[in-house]
mmCIF file of C-alpha atoms in Angstrom:
data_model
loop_
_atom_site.group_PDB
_atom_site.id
_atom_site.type_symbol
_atom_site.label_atom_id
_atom_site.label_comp_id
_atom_site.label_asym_id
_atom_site.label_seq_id
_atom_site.Cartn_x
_atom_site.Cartn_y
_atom_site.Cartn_z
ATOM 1 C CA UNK A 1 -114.278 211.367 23.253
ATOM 2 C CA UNK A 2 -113.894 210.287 19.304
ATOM 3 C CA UNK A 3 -115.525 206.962 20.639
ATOM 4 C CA UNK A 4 -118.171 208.410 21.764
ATOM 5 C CA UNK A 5 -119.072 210.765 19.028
ATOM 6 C CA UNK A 6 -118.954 207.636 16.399
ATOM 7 C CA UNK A 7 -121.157 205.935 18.820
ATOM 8 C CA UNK A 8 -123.878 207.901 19.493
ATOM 9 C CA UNK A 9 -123.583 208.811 16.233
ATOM 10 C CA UNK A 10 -124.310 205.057 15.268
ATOM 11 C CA UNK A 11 -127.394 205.161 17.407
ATOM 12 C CA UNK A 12 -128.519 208.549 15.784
ATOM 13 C CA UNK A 13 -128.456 206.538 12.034
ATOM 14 C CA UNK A 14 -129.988 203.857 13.584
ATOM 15 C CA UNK A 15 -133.347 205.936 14.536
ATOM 16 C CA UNK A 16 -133.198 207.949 11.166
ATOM 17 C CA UNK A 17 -133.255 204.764 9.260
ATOM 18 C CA UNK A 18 -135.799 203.147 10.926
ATOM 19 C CA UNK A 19 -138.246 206.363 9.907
ATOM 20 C CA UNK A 20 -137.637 206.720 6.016
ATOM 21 C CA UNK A 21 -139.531 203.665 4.875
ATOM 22 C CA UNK A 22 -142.926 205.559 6.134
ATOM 23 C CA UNK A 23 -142.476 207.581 3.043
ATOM 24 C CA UNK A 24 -143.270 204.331 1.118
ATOM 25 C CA UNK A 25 -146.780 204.308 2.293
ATOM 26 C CA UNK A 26 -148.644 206.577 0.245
ATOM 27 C CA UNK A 27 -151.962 206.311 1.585
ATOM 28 C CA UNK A 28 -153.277 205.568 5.269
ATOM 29 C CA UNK A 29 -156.454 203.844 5.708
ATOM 30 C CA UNK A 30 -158.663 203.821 9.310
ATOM 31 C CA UNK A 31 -157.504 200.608 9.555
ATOM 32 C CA UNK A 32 -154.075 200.595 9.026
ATOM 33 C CA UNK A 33 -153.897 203.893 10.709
ATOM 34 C CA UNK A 34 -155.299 201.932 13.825
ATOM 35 C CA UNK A 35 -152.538 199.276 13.387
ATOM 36 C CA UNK A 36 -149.793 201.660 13.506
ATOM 37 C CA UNK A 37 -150.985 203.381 16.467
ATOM 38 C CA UNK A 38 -151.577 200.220 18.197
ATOM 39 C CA UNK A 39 -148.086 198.809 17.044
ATOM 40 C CA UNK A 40 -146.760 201.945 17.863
ATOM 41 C CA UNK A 41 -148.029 201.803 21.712
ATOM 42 C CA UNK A 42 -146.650 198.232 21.460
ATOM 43 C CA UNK A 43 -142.976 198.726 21.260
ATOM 44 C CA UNK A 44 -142.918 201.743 23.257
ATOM 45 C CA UNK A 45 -144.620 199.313 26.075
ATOM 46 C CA UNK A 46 -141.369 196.992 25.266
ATOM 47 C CA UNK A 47 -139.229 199.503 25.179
ATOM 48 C CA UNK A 48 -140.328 200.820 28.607
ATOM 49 C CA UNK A 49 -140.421 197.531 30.315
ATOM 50 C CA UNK A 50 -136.538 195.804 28.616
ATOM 51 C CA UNK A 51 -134.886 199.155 27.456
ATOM 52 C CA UNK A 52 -135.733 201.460 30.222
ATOM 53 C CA UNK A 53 -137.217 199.749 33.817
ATOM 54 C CA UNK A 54 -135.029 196.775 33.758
ATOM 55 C CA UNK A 55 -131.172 198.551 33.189
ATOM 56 C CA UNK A 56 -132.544 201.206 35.639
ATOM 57 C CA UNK A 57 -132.877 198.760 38.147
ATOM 58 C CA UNK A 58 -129.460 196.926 37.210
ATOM 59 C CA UNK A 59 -127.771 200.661 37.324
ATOM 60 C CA UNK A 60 -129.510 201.332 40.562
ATOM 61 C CA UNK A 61 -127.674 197.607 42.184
ATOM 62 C CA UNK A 62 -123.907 198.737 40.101
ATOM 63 C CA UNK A 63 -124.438 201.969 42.488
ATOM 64 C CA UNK A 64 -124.499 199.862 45.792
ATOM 65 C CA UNK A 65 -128.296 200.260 46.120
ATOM 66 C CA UNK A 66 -130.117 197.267 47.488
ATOM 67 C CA UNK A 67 -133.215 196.037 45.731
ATOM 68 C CA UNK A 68 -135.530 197.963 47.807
ATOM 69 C CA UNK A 69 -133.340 200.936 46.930
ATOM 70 C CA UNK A 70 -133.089 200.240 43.111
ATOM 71 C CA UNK A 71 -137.016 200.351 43.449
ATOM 72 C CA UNK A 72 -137.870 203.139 45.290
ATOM 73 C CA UNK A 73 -135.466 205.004 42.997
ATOM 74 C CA UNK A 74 -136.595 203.524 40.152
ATOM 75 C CA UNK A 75 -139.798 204.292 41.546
ATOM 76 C CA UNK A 76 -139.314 207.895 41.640
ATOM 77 C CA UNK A 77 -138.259 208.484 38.353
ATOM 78 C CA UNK A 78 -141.039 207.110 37.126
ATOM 79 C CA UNK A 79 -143.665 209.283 38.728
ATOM 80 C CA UNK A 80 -141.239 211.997 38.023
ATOM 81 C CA UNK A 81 -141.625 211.494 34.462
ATOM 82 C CA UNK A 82 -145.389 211.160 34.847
ATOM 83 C CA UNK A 83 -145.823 214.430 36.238
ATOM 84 C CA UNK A 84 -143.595 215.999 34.124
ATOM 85 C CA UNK A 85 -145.701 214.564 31.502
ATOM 86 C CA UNK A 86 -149.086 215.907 32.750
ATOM 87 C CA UNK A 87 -147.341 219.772 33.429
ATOM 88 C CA UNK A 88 -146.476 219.656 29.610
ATOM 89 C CA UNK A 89 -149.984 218.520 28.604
ATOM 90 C CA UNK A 90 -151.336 221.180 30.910
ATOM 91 C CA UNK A 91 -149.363 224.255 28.821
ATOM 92 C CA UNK A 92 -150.945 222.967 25.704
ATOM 93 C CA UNK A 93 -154.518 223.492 24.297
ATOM 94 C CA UNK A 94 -157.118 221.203 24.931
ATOM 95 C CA UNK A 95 -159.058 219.910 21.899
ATOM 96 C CA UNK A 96 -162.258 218.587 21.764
ATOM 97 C CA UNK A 97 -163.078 215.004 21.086
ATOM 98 C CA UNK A 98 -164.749 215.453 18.240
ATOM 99 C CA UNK A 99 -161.907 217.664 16.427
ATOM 100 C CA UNK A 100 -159.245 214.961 16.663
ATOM 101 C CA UNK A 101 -159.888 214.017 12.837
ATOM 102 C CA UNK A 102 -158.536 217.262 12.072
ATOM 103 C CA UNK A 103 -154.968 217.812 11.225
ATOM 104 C CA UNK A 104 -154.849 220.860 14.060
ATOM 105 C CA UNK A 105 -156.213 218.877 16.490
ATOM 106 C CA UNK A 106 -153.203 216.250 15.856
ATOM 107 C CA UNK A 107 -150.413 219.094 16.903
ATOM 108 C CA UNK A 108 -150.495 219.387 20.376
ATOM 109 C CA UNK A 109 -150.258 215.762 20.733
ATOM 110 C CA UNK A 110 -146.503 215.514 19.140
ATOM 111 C CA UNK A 111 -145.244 217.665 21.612
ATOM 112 C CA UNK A 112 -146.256 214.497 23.943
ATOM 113 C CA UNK A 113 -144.964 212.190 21.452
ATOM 114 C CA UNK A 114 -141.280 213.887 20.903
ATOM 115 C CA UNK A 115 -141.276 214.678 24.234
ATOM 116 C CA UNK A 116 -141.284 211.187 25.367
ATOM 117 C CA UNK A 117 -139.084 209.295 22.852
ATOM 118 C CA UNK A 118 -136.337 212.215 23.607
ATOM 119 C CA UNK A 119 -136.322 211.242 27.166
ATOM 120 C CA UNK A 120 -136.233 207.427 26.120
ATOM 121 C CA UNK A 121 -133.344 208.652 23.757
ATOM 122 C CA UNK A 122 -131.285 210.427 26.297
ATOM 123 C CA UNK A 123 -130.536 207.612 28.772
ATOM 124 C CA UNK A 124 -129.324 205.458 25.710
ATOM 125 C CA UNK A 125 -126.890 208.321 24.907
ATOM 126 C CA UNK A 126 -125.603 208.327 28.415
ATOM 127 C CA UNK A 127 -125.569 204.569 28.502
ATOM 128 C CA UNK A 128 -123.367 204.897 25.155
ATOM 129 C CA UNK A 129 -121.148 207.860 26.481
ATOM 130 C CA UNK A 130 -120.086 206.111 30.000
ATOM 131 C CA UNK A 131 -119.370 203.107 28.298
ATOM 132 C CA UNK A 132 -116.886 204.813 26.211
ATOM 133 C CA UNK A 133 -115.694 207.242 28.312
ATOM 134 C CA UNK A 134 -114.999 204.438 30.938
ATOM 135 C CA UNK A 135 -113.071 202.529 28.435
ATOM 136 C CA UNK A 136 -115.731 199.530 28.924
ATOM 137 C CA UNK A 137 -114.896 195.951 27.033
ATOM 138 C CA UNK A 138 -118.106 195.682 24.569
ATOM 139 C CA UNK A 139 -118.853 199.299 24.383
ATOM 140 C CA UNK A 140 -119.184 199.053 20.676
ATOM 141 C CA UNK A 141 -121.292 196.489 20.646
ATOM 142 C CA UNK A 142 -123.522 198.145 23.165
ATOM 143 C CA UNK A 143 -123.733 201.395 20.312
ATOM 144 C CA UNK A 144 -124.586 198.850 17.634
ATOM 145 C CA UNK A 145 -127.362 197.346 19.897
ATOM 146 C CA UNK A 146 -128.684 200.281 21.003
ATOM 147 C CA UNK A 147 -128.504 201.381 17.073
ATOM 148 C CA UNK A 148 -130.423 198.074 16.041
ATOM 149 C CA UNK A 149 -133.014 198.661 18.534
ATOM 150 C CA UNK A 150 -133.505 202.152 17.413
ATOM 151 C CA UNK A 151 -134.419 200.786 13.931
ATOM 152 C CA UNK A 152 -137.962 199.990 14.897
ATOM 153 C CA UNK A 153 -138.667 202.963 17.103
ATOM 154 C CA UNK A 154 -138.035 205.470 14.765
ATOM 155 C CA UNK A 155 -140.420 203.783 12.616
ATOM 156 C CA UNK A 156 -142.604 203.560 15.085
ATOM 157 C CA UNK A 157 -142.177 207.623 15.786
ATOM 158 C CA UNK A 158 -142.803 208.209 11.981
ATOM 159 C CA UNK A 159 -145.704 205.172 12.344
ATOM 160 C CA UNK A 160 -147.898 206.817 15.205
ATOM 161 C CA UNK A 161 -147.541 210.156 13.863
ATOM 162 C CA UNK A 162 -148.543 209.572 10.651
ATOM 163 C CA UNK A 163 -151.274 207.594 11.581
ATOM 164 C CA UNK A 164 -152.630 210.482 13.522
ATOM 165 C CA UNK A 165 -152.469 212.400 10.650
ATOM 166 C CA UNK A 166 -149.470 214.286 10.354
ATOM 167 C CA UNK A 167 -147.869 214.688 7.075
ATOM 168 C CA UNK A 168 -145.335 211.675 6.033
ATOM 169 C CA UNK A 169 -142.565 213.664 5.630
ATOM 170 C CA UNK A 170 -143.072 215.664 8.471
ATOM 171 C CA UNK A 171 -143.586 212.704 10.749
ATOM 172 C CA UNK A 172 -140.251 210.785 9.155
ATOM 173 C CA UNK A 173 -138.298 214.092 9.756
ATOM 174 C CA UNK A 174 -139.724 214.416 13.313
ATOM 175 C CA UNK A 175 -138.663 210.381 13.598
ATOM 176 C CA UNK A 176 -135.379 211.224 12.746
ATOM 177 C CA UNK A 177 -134.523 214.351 14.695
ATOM 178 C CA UNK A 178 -135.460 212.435 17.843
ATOM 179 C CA UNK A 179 -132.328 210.668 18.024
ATOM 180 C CA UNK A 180 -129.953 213.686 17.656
ATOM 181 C CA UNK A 181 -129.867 214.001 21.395
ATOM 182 C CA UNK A 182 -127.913 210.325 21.600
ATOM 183 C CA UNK A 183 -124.732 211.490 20.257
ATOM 184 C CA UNK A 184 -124.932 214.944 22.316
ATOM 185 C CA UNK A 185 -125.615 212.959 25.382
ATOM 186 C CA UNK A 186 -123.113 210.255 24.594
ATOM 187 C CA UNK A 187 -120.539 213.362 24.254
ATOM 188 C CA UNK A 188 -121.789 215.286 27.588
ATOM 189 C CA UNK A 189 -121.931 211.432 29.526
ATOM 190 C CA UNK A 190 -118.432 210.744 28.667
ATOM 191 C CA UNK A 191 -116.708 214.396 29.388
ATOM 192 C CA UNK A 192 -119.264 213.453 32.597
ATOM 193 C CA UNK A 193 -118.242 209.573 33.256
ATOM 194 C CA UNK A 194 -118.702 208.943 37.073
ATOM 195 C CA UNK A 195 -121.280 211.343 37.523
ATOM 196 C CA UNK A 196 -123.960 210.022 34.913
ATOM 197 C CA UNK A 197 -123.356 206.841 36.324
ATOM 198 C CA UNK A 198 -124.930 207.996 39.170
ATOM 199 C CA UNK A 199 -127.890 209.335 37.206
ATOM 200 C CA UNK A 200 -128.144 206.984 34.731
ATOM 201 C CA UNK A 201 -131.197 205.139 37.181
ATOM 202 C CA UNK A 202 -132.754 208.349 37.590
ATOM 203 C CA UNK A 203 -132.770 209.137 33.545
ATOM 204 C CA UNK A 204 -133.793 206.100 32.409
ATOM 205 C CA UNK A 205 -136.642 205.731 34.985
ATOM 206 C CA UNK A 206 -137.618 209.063 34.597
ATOM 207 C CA UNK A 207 -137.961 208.069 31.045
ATOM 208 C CA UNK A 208 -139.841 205.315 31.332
ATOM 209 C CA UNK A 209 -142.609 207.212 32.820
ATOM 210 C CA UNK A 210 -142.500 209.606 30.323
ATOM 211 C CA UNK A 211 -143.455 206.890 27.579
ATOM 212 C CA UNK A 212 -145.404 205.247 30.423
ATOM 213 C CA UNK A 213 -147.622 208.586 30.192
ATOM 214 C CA UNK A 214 -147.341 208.885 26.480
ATOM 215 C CA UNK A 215 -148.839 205.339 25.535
ATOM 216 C CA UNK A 216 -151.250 205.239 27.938
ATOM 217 C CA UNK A 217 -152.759 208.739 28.189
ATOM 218 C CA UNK A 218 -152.440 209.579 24.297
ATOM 219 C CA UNK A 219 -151.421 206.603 21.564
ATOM 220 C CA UNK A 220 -153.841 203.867 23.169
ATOM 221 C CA UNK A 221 -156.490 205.841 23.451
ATOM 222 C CA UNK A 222 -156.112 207.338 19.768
ATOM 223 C CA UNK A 223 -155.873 203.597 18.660
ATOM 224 C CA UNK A 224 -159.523 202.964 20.173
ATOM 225 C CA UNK A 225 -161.023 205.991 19.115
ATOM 226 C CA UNK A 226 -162.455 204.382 16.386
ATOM 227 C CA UNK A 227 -164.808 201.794 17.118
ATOM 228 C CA UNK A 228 -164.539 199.600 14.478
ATOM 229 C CA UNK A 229 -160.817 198.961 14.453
ATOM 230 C CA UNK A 230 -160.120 198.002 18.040
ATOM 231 C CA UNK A 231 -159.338 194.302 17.407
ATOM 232 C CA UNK A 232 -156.659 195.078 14.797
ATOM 233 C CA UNK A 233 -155.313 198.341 17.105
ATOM 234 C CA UNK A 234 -154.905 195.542 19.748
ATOM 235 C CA UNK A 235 -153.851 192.945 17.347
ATOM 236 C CA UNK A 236 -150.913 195.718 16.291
ATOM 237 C CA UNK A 237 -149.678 196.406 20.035
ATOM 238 C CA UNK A 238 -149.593 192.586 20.841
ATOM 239 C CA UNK A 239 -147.443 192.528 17.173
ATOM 240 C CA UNK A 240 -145.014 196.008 18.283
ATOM 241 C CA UNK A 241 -144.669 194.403 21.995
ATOM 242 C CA UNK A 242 -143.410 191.003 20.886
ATOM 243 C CA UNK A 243 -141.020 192.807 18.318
ATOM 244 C CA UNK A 244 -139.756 195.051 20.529
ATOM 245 C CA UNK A 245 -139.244 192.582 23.824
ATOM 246 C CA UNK A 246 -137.312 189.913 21.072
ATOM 247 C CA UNK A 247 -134.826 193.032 19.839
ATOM 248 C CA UNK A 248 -134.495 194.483 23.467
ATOM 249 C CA UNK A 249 -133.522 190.485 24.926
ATOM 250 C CA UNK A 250 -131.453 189.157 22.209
ATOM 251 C CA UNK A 251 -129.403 192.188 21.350
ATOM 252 C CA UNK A 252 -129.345 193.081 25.418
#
């Protein structure tokens, strides 16, 4: 249980870190604003694809499922996660197009934003907490890994928010809250070995359409809201993408 605590705990740091240099930026032009998003929308595309889709299907094959199975499971959680995407967005106001530039018009949207990167979070805590609950050779160097790649995304967290206007040090305390939930889940997943196993394809899937939803319904379409910037908001996710797919392959 100690193992697990220091572990998810190791991812936790890893997410906080990768938010405070945001506070080094002191001033956020349309441009760079654009880049962020776009970069943003980038590695959480990445992350989806190498982080989340890909294990899910491994887990769903460890399980005995065959690789129609791992799909249609996979498959599930995904449009799970959408839907539980689009019944949050539903509870919150709708704001008018031409409002976004206002900082009120930027809160609803981090509801969407926190919501998804604390479901991305909480299949890495699991992933963390059945490792070391079940003893696994390498399950340190599975919590550094995970830690490493959480560098970049809690940047990114602190990146698209603050690009959308939120205050710096709101958006780099927002970044770094979002991976609290690793070390609780790492805790719960190894108390809970064999059975988050099982739902370890489920969580991570689900996930993935969570940030699925998130990227395309809210940060890409922020990115292009400006007309000018669209090359270098497209420029930025090609950038994030590439980051993210190099961290999520070599340290996988």
């Amino acid at each position: 249980m100690q193992s697990a605590v220091k572990d998810g705990m190791l991812c936790a740091l890893g997410t906080a870190l990768g938010a405070l240099p945001v506070l080094a930026v002191s001033r956020i032009s349309e441009r760079l604003s654009n880049i962020m998003l776009g970069f943003g929308a980038g590695v959480m595309l990445a992350a989806t694809a190498f982080s989340l889709l890909l294990p899910a299907l491994d887990a769903g094959g460890s399980l005995g499922y065959s690789k129609w199975g791992s799909g249609a499971v996979v498959s599930c959680g995904i449009m799970l996660g959408v839907l539980g995407m689009l019944g949050l967005e539903r509870v919150m106001p709708e704001q008018e197009l031409e409002q976004r530039d206002s900082i009120s018009a930027v809160e609803p949207r981090i509801l969407l934003f926190v919501a998804a990167i604390i479901l991305h979070n909480i299949p890495e805590g699991m992933a963390v907490g059945v490792a070391a609950g079940g003893a696994v050779d390498g399950a340190e160097s599975l919590a550094l890994g995970i830690a490493l790649q959480d560098f970049p995304e809690g940047m990114v967290i602190a990146l698209v928010l603050a690009g959308a206007g939120v205050n710096r040090y709101k958006a780099v305390g927002i970044g770094a809250a979002s991976g609290l939930v690793e070390p609780l889940f790492a805790v719960i997943s190894a108390w809970l070995v064999n059975f988050s196993q099982m739902m370890l394809p489920w969580g991570l899937s689900l996930a993935a359409g969570a940030m699925l939803f998130a990227v395309t319904h809210e940060v890409i379409p922020e990115a292009h809201l400006k007309k000018g910037h669209r090359s270098a908001a497209t420029v930025g996710l090609g950038i994030g993408f590439c980051l993210m797919m190099v961290m999520d392959t070599a340290l996988g």
